[in-house]
Amino acid sequence: MPLPPPPVPGTFVVDTGRADRVGEFRGLAGPYWSLRPVRGGPEWEAEPAAVRLADPMERLRAETARRNARSTEGLL
């Protein structure tokens, strides 16, 4: 089965190989896709075959989490 084409950078995707972890597609890392946590942090590499596009509810949750994280930066 052919691998899916990589999405546009910034697209929210779900890594099914890591307990359905939602991340932002950042680019290619050799044969892997580089994903970044929604709230920020170190990127991780995922098998392209184990990644799917986030559904509308997952995208909404990811956007909300990102905005919440940005609104509290530096307030600790």
C-alpha positions as a printed Julia matrix, in Angstrom:
76×3 Matrix{Float64}:
   0.0    0.0    0.0
   1.49   3.39  -0.97
   2.2    5.92   1.73
  -0.02   8.99   1.95
   1.43  12.24   0.65
   2.61  14.57   3.41
   0.15  17.28   4.45
   0.83  21.0    4.37
   3.02  22.13   7.29
   0.84  23.27  10.18
  -1.87  20.68   9.52
  -3.19  18.9   12.6
  -2.73  15.16  12.38
  -3.16  12.16  14.68
  -0.33   9.7   15.3
  -2.14   6.38  15.76
   1.17   4.74  16.62
   1.35   6.87  19.79
  -2.08   6.43  21.36
  -3.8    8.85  18.95
  -1.56  11.75  19.94
  -2.5   14.93  18.08
   0.31  16.97  16.62
   1.1   19.57  14.02
   2.84  18.36  10.87
   6.19  20.16  10.58
   7.93  18.42   7.68
   9.85  15.37   6.59
  12.62  13.73   8.61
  14.03  11.09   6.3
  11.36   8.41   5.92
   9.4    9.8    8.88
   7.09  12.75   9.42
   8.1   15.31  11.99
   5.24  16.26  14.32
   5.11  18.88  17.05
   2.9   18.79  20.14
  -0.02  21.19  19.94
   0.97  22.99  23.15
   4.61  23.21  22.09
   7.59  21.12  23.03
  10.0   18.8   21.29
   9.02  17.33  17.97
   8.72  13.6   17.45
   8.97  11.42  14.37
   6.07   9.3   13.2
   5.63   6.56  10.63
   3.59   8.12   7.78
   1.41   4.99   7.56
   0.38   5.52  11.22
  -0.68   9.15  10.75
  -4.11  10.39   9.73
  -5.65  13.83   9.42
  -7.33  15.1   12.57
 -11.12  15.08  12.4
 -13.07  18.34  13.02
 -13.46  17.74  16.78
  -9.76  16.87  17.18
  -8.81  20.04  15.28
 -11.08  22.15  17.5
  -9.57  20.65  20.66
  -6.05  21.2   19.31
  -6.76  24.85  18.43
  -8.27  25.43  21.87
  -5.3   23.79  23.61
  -2.86  25.88  21.56
  -4.67  29.13  22.37
  -4.9   28.26  26.06
  -1.18  27.44  26.18
  -0.28  30.72  24.46
  -2.53  32.76  26.75
  -0.78  31.49  29.89
   2.84  31.7   28.68
   4.99  33.57  31.13
   2.29  33.82  33.79
   3.68  31.15  36.11
